[in-house]
Short mmCIF file of C-alpha atoms and ligand atoms in Angstrom, two decimals:
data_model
loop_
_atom_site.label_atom_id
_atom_site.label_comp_id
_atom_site.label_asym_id
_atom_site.label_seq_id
_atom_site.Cartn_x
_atom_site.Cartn_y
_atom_site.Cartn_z
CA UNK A 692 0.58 -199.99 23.18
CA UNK A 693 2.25 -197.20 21.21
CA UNK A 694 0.52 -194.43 18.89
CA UNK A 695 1.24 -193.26 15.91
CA UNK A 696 1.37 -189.29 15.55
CA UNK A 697 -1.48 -187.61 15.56
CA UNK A 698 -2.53 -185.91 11.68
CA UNK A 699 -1.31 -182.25 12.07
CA UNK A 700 0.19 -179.74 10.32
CA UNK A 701 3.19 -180.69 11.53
CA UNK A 702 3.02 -184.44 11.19
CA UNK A 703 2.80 -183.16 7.42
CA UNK A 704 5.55 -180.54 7.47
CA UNK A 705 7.85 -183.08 9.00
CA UNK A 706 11.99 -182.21 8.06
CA UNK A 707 13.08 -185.85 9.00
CA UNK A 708 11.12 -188.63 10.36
CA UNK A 709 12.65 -190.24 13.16
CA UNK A 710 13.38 -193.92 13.32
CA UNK A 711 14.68 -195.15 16.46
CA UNK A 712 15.14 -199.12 17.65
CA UNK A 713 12.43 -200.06 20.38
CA UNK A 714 14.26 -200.99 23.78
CA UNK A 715 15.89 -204.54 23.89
CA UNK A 716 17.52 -206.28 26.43
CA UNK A 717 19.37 -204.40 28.86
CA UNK A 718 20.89 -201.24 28.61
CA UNK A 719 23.19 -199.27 30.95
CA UNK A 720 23.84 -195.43 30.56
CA UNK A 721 24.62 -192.88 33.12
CA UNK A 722 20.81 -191.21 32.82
CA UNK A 723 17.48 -193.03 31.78
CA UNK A 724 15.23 -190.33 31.07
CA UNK A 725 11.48 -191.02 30.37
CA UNK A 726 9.32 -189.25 27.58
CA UNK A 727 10.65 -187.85 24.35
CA UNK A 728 9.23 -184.49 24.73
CA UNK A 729 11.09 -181.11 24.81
CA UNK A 730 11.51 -181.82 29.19
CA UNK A 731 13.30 -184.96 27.56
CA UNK A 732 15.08 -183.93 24.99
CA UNK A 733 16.49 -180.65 25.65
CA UNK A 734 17.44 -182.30 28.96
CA UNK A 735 19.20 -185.12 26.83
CA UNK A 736 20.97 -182.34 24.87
CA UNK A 737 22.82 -180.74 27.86
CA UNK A 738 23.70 -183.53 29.60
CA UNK A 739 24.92 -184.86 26.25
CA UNK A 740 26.98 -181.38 26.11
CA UNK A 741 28.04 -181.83 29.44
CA UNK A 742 29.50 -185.43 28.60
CA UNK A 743 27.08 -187.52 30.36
CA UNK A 744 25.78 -191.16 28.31
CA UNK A 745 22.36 -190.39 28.25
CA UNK A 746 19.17 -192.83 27.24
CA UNK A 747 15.94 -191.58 26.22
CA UNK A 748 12.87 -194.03 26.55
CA UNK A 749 9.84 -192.89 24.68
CA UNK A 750 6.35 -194.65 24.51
CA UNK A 751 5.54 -193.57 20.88
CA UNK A 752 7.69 -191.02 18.71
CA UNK A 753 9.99 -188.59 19.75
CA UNK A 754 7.93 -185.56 20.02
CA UNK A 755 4.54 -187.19 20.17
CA UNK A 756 2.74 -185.62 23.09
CA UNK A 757 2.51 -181.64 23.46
CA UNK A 758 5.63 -180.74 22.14
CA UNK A 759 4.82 -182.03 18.78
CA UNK A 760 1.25 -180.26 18.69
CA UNK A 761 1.23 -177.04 19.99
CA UNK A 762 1.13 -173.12 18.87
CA UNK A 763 5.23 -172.97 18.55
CA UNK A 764 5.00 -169.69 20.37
CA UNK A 765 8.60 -169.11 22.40
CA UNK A 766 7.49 -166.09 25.04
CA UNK A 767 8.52 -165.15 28.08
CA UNK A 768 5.42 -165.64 30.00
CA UNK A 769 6.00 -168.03 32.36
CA UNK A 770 2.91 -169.95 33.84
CA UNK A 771 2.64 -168.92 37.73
CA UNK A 772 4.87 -165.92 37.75
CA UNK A 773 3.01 -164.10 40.57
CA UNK A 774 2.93 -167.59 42.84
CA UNK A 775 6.72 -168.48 42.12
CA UNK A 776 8.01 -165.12 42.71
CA UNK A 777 5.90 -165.73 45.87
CA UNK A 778 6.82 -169.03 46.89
CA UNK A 779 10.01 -168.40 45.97
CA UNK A 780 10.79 -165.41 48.56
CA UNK A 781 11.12 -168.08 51.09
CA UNK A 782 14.20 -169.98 49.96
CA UNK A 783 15.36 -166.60 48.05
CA UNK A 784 14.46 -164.07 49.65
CA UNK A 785 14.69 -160.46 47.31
CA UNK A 786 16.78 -162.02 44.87
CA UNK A 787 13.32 -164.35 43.57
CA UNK A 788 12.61 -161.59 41.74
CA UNK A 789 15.55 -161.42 39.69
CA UNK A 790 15.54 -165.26 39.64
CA UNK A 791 12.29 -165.19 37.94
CA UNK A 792 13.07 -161.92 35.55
CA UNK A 793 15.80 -163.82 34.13
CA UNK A 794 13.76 -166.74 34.00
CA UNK A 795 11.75 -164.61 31.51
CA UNK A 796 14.15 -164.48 28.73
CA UNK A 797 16.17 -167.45 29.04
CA UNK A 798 13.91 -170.39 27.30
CA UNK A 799 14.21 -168.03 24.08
CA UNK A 800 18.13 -167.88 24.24
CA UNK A 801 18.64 -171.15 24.68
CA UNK A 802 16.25 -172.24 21.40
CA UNK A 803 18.10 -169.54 19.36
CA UNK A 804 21.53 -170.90 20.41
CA UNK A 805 20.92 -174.85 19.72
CA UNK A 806 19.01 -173.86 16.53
CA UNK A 807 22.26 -171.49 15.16
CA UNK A 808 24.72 -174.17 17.14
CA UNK A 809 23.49 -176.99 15.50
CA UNK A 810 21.83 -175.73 12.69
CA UNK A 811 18.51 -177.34 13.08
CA UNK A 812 15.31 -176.18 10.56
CA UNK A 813 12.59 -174.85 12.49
CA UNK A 814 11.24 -172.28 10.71
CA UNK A 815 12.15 -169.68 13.73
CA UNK A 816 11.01 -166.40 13.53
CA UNK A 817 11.00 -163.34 16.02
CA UNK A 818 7.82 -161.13 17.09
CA UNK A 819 5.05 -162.01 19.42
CA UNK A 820 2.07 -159.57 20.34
CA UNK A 821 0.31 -159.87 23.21
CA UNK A 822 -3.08 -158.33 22.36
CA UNK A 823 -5.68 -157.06 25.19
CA UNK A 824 -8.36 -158.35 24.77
CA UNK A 825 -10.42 -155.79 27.04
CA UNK A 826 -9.33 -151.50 27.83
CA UNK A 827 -8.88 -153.23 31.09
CA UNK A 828 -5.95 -155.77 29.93
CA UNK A 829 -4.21 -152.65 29.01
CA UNK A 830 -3.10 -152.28 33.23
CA UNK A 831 -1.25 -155.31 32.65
CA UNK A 832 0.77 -154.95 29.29
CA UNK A 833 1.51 -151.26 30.19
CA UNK A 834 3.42 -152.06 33.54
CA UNK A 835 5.52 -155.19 32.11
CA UNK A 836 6.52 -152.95 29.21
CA UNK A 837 7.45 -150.59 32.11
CA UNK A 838 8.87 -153.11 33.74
CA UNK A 839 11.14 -154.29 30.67
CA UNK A 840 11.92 -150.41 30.13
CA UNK A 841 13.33 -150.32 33.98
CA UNK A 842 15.14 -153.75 33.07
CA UNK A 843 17.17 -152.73 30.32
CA UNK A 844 14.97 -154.97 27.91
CA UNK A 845 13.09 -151.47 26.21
CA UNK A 846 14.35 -152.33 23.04
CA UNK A 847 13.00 -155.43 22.43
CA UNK A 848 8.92 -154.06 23.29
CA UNK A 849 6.47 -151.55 22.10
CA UNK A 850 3.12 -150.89 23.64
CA UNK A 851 0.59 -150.60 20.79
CA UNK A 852 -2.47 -148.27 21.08
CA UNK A 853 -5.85 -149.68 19.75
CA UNK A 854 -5.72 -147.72 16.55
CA UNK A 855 -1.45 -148.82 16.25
CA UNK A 856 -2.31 -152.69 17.15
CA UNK A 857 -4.39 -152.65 13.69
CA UNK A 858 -1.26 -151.81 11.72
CA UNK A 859 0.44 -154.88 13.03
CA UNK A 860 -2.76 -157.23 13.11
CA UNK A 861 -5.32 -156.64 11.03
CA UNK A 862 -8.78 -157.48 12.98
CA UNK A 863 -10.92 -155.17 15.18
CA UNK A 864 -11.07 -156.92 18.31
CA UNK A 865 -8.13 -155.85 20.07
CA UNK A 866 -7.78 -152.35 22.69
CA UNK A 867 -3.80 -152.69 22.04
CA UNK A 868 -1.27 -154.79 22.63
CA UNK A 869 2.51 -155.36 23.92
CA UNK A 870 4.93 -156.07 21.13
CA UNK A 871 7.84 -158.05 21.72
CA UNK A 872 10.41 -158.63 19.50
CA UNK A 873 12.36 -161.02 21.54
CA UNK A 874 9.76 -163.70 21.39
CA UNK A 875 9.63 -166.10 18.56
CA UNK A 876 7.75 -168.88 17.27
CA UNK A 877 8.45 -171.81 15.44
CA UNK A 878 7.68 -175.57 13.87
CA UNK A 879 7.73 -177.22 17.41
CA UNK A 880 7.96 -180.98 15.88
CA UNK A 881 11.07 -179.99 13.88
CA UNK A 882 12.53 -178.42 16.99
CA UNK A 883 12.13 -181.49 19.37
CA UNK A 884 13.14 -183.95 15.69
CA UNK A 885 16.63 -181.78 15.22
CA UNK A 886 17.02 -181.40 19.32
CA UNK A 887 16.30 -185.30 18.89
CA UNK A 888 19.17 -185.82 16.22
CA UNK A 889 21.44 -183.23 18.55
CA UNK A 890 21.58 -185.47 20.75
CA UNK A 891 22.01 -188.98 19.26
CA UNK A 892 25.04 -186.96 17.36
CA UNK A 893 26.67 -186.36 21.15
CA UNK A 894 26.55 -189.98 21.86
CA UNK A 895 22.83 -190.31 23.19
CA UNK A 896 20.77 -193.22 22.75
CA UNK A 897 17.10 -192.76 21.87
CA UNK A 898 14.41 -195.57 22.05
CA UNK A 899 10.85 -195.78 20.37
CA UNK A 900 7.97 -197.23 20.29
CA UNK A 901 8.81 -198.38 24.27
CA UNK A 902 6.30 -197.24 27.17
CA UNK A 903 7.80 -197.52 30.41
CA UNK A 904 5.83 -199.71 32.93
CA UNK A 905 7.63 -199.32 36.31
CA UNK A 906 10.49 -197.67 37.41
CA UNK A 907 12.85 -199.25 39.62
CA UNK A 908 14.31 -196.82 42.59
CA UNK A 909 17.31 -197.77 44.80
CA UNK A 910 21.50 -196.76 44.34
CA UNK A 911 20.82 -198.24 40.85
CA UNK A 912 17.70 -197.25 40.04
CA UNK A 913 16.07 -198.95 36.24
CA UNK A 914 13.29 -198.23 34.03
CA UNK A 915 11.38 -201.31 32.53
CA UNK A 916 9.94 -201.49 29.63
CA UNK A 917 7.64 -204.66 28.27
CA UNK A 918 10.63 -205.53 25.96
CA UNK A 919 13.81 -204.41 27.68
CA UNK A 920 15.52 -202.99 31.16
CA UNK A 921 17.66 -199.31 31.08
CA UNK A 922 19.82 -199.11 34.47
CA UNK A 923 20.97 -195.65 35.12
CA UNK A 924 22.59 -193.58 38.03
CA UNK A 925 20.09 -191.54 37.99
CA UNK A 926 16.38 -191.45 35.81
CA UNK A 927 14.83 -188.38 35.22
CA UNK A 928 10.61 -188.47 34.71
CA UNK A 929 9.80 -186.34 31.86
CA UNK A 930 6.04 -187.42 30.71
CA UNK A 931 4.04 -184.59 31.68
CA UNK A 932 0.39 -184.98 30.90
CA UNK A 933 0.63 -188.33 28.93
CA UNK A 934 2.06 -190.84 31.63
CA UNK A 935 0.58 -192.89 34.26
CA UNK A 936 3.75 -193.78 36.53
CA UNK A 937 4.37 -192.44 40.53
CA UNK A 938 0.77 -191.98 41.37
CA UNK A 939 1.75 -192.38 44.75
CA UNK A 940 3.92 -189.38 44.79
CA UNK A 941 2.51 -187.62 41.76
CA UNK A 942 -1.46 -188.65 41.41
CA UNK A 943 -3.70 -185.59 42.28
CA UNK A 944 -1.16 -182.84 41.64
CA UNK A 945 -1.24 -182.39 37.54
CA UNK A 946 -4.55 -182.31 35.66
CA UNK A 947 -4.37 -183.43 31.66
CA UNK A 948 -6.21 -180.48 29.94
CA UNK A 949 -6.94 -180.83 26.49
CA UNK A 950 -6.00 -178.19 23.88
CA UNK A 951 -7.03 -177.89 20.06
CA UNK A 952 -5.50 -176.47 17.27
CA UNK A 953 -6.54 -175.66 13.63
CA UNK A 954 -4.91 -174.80 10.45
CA UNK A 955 -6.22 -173.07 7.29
CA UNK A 956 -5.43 -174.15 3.55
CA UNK A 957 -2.40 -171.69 2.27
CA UNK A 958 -4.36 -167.80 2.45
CA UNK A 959 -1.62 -166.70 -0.64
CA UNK A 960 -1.35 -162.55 -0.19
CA UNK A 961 -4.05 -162.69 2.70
CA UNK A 962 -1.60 -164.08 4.95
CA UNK A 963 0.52 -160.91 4.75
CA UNK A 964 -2.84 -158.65 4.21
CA UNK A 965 -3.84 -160.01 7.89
CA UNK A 966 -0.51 -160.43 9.42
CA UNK A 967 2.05 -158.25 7.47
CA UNK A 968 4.66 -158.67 10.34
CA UNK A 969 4.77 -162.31 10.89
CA UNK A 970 3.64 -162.06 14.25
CA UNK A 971 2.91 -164.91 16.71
CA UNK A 972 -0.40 -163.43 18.76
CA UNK A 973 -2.15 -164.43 21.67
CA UNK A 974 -4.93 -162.06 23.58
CA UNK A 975 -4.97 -161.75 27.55
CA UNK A 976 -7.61 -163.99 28.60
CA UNK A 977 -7.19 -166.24 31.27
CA UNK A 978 -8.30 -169.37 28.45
CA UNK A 979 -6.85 -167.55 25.62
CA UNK A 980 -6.92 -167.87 21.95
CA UNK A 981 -3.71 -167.97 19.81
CA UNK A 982 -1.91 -167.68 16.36
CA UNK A 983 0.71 -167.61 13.71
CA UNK A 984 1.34 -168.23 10.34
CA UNK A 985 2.64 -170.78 9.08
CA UNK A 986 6.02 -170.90 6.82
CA UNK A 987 3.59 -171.88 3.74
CA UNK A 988 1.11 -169.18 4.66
CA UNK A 989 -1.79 -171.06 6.80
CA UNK A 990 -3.15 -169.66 9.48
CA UNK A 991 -2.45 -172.00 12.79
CA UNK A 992 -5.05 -171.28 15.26
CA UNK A 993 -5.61 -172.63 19.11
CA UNK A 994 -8.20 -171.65 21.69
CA UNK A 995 -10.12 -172.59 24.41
CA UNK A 996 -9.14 -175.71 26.69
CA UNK A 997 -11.22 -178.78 27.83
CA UNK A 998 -10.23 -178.95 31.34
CA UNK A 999 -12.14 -182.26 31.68
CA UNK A 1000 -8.63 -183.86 30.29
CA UNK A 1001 -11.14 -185.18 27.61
CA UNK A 1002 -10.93 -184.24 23.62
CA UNK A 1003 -13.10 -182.56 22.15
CA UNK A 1004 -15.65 -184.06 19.44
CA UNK A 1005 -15.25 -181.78 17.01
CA UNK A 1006 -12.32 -179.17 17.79
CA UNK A 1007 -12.48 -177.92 14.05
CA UNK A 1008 -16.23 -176.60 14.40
CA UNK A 1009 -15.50 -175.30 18.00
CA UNK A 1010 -12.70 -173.12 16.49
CA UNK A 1011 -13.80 -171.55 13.30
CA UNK A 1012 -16.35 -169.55 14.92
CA UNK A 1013 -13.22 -168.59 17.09
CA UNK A 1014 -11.01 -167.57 13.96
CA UNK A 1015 -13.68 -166.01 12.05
CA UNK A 1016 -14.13 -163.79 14.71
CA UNK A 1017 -10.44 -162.68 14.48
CA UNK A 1018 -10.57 -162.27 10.99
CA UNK A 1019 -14.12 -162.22 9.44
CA UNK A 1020 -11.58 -161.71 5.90
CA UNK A 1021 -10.99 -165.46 6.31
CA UNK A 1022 -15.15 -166.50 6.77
CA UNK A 1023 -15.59 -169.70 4.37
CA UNK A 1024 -11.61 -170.40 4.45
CA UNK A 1025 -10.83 -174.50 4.32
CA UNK A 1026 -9.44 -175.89 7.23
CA UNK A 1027 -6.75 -178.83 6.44
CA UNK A 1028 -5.56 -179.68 9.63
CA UNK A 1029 -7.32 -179.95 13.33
CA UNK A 1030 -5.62 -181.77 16.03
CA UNK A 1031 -5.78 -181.84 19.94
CA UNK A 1032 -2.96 -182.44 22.70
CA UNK A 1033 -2.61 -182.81 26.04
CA UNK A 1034 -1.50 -179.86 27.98
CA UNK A 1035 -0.84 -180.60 32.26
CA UNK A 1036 -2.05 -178.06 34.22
CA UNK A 1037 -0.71 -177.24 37.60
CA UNK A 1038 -3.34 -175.63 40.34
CA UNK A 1039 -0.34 -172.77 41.48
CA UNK A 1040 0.72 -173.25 37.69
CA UNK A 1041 4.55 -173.25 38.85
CA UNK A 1042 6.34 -175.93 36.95
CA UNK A 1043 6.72 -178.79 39.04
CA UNK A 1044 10.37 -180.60 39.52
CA UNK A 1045 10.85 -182.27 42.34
CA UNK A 1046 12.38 -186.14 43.22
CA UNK A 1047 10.82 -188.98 43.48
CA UNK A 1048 13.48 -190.90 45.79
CA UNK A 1049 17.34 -190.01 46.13
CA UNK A 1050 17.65 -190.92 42.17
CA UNK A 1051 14.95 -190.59 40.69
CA UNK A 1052 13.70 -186.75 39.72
CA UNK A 1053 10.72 -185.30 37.64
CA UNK A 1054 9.65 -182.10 35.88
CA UNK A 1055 6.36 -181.89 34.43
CA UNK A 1056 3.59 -179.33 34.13
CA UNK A 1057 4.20 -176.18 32.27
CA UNK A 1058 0.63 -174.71 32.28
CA UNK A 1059 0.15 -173.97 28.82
CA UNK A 1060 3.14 -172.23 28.67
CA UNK A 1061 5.90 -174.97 27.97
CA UNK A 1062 8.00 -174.46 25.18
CA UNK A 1063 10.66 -172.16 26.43
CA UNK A 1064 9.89 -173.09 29.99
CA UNK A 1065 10.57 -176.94 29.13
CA UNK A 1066 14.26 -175.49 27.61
CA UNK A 1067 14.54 -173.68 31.07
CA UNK A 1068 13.99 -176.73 33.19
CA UNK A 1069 16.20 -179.03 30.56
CA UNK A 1070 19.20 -176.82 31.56
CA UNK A 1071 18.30 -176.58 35.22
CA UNK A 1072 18.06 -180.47 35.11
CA UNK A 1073 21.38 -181.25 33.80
CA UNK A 1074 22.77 -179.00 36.01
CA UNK A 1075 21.50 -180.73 39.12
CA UNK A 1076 22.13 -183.87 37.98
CA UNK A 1077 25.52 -182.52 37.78
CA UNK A 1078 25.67 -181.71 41.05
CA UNK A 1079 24.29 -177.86 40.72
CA UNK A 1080 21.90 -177.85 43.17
CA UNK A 1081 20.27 -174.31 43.93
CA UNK A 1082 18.12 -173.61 40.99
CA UNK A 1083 16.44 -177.12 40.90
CA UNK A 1084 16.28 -176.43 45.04
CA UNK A 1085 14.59 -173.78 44.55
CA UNK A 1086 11.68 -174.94 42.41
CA UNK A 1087 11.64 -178.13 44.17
CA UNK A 1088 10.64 -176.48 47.22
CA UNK A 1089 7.83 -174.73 45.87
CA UNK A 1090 4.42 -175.93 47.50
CA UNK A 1091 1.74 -177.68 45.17
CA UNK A 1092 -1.48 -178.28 46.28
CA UNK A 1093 -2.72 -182.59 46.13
CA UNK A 1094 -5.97 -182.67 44.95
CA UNK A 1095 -7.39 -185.32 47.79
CA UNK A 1096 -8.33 -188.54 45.07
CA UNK A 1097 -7.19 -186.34 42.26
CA UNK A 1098 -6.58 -189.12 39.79
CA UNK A 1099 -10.93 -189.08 39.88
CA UNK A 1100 -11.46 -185.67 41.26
CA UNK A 1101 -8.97 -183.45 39.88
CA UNK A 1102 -10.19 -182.58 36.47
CA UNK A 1103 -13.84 -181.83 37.59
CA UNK A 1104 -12.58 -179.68 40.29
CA UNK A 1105 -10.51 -177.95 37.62
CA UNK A 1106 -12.92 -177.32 35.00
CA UNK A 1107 -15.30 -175.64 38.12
CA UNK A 1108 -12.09 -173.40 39.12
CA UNK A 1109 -11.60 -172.21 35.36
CA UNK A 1110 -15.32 -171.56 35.08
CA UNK A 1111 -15.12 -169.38 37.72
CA UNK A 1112 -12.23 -167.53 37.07
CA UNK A 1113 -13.06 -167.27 33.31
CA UNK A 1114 -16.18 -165.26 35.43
CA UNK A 1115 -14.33 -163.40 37.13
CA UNK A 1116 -12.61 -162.42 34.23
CA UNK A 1117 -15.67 -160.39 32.52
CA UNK A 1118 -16.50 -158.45 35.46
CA UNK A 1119 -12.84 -157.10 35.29
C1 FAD B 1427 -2.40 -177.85 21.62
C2 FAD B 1427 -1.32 -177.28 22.51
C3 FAD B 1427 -0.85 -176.00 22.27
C4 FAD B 1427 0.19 -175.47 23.05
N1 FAD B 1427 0.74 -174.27 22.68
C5 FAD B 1427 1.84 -173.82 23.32
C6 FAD B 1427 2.52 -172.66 22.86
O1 FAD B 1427 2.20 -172.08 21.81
N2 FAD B 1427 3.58 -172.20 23.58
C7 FAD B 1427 4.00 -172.84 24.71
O2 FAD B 1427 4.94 -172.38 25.35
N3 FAD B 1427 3.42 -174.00 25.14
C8 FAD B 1427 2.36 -174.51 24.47
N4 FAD B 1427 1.80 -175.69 24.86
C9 FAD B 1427 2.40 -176.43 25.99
C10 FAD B 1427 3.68 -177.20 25.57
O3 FAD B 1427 3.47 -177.84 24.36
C11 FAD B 1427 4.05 -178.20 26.67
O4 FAD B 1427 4.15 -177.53 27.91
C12 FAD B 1427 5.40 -178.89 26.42
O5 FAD B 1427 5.47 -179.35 25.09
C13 FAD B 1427 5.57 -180.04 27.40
O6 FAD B 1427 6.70 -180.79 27.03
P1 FAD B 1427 7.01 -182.15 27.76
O7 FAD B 1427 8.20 -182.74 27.13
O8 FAD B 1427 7.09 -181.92 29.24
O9 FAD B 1427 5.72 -183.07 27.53
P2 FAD B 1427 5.21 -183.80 26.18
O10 FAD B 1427 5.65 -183.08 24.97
O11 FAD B 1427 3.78 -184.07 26.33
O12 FAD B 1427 6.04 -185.15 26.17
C14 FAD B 1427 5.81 -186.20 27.06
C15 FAD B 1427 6.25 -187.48 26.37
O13 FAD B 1427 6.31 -188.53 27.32
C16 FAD B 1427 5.91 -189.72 26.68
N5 FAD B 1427 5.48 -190.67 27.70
C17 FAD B 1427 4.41 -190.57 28.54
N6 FAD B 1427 4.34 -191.67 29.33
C18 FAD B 1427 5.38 -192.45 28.99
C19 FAD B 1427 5.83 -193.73 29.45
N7 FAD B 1427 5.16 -194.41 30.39
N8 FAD B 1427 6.93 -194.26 28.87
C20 FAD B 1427 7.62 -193.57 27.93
N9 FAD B 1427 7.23 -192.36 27.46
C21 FAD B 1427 6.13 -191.82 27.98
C22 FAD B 1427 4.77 -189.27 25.77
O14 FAD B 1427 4.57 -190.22 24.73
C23 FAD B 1427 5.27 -187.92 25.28
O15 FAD B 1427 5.95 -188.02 24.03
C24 FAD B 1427 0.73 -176.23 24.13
C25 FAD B 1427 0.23 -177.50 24.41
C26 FAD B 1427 -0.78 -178.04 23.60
C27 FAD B 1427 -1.29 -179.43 23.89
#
């Protein structure tokens, strides 16, 4: 059965509804790929670019899941840095830490390019501020701002003191913060929506309304749908946190986690008075809080995480304490929008691409952390199914940990591990 959107702030703000045919019959293309999400579509995109008739199968509307729900924050922070860098030593050796520098700062080039390219309305803006949250967060911020310095990225950052962080954000809570001016944020549903039309322009075929029951592996491997068959070379798995397919392969490795996000009425000239720079924040907590105006002057607030993979009752009241706390200024403020999404969280937290059987790939599970990482792995996609190999081999052969009858035990286990990091946390 397929959903309509969720009601969001961005379901409202919608550019251009899409409206594409439900799968039919049978279809042949070059590459089936499954889920309309930014893994799917940006993926479409370059192999589009690169000339390859591409089909995109998506159980609701293009954009429905995460990418169409979350914070539109575009940073450099790349779930499981430390582990990847680590894992990543082994097929790399010193040059992993280059590989994942460079990782850093590529999800935000390639956004800015197809937005400018293509000329798609997002509402992208630059500046991000990653606040501490504790003096001891500080440790952190001050040696990545070194380590941008060293890097030849010092221009784009600025460490903030506690008494500078207040000129940029105006609450009390924070001991300083790094500001980066390389980072943006953005409407994510009008990003995937124009990445969406992008593609369709370059030749690629986009179906809605059409969840994927089985897929097919072998030389010729197909995707089958209730209505219609897609045979392909090769199918790429793109459904993060929202599909049900491979359990086999994939069960007990990726853990649904659900996230919530709120959105004020309009704030007029106390959007400006709180955020005068436009900034997209988020604190240093391991189960953060983050925010952003909006391009009609809301504040769009997230925080927290259900890591039983179940929604929350009533994510509005569980976040307003949250937001007042920011900014006691907006105490009593309307709230038109509250919405919650599905977020798939990795134990290592290294995005997970891999292959299913000689033609059938998937890359799922950004951690939180997706939007320029999901850009990252489109390009890295294409490429291998070009025939690029090495950076695909290289996160392919990262280890993840199975969750031994995950499907059941997973998300418990999860929620315990969180608690007790989240502990950890305040001792620190
Ligand atoms: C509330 C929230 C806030 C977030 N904030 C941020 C943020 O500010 N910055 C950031 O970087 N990341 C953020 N994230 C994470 C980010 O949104 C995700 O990592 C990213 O969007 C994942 O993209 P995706 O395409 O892999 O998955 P999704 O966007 O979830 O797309 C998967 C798609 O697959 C489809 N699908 C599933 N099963 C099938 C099937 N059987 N057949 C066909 N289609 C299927 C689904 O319908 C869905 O549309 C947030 C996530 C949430 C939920």
């Amino acid at each position: 059965m397929s959903e309509p959107r969720c009601a969001s702030y961005y379901t409202a703000s919608i550019h251009q509804e899409s409206d594409y045919p439900r799968l039919e019959g049978e279809v042949t293309v070059d590459v089936a790929i499954v889920g309309g999400g930014f893994t799917g579509v940006a993926t479409a995109v370059e192999l589009a670019e690169r000339g390859y008739r591409v089909a995109i199968v998506e159980a609701n509307k293009i954009g429905w899941g995460a990418s169409g729900r979350n914070g539109g924050q575009v940073t450099g922070s790349l779930s499981g840095e430390a582990a990847m860098r680590k894992q990543m030593r082994r097929t790399l050796g010193e040059a992993a830490d280059d590989f994942v520098w460079n990782l850093r700062w590529r999800g935000q080039r390639i956004i800015r390019q197809r937005v400018e390219q293509y000329g798609i309305a997002c509402d992208l803006k630059h500046g991000h501020l990653q606040a501490a949250w504790k003096p001891s967060h500080m440790t952190a911020l001050r040696a990545d701002f070194e380590a941008c310095q060293a890097r030849g990225m010092g221009e784009h950052v600025e460490l903030l003191d506690a008494h500078q962080v207040r000129d940029v954000i105006r609450t009390e809570l924070y001991h300083g913060g790094l500001l980066n001016r390389y980072n943006l944020h953005l409407h994510p549903l009008n990003l995937c929506l124009g990445e969406a039309r992008v593609a369709a322009s370059l030749g690629a075929l986009i179906f809605e309304r059409s969840p994927v029951e089985r897929i097919d592996h072998g030389p010729s491997p197909a995707v089958i749908t209730a209505h219609g068959t897609l045979r392909a070379d090769r199918v790429l798995l793109a459904g993060n946190a929202y599909h049900r397919l491979e359990r086999r392969r994939l069960g007990g490795r990726l853990f649904p986690a659900s996230l919530g996000i709120v959105t004020t009425a309009p704030l007029g000239g106390l959007a400006e008075a709180i955020n005068p720079q436009d900034l997209a924040v988020y604190d240093c907590r391991f189960v953060l809080d983050y925010y952003r105006l909006t391009a009609d002057g809301r504040l769009l607030f997230g925080g927290g995480a259900n890591y039983s993979g179940k929604d929350s009752p009533d994510i509005a009241a569980e976040l307003r304490p949250r937001l007042e706390a920011t900014f006691p200024q907006l105490a009593g403020t309307p709230i038109d929008y509250a919405w919650q999404g599905m977020a798939g969280i990795v134990i290592n937290r290294i995005p997970m691409l891999g292959k299913l059987s000689d033609t059938v790939y998937y890359a799922q599970g950004y951690s939180g952390h997706g939007v320029a990482t999901s850009h990252i792995v489109g390009e890295i996609m294409a490429k291998a199914i070009a025939g690029h190999m090495e950076e695909f081999d290289t996160f392919a052969a990262c280890r993840h940990l199975k969750v031994p009858f995950g499907d059941a035990l997973g998300n418990p286990l999860l929620a315990a591990g969180m608690w007790y990091y989240q502990l950890l946390e305040r001792w620190r």
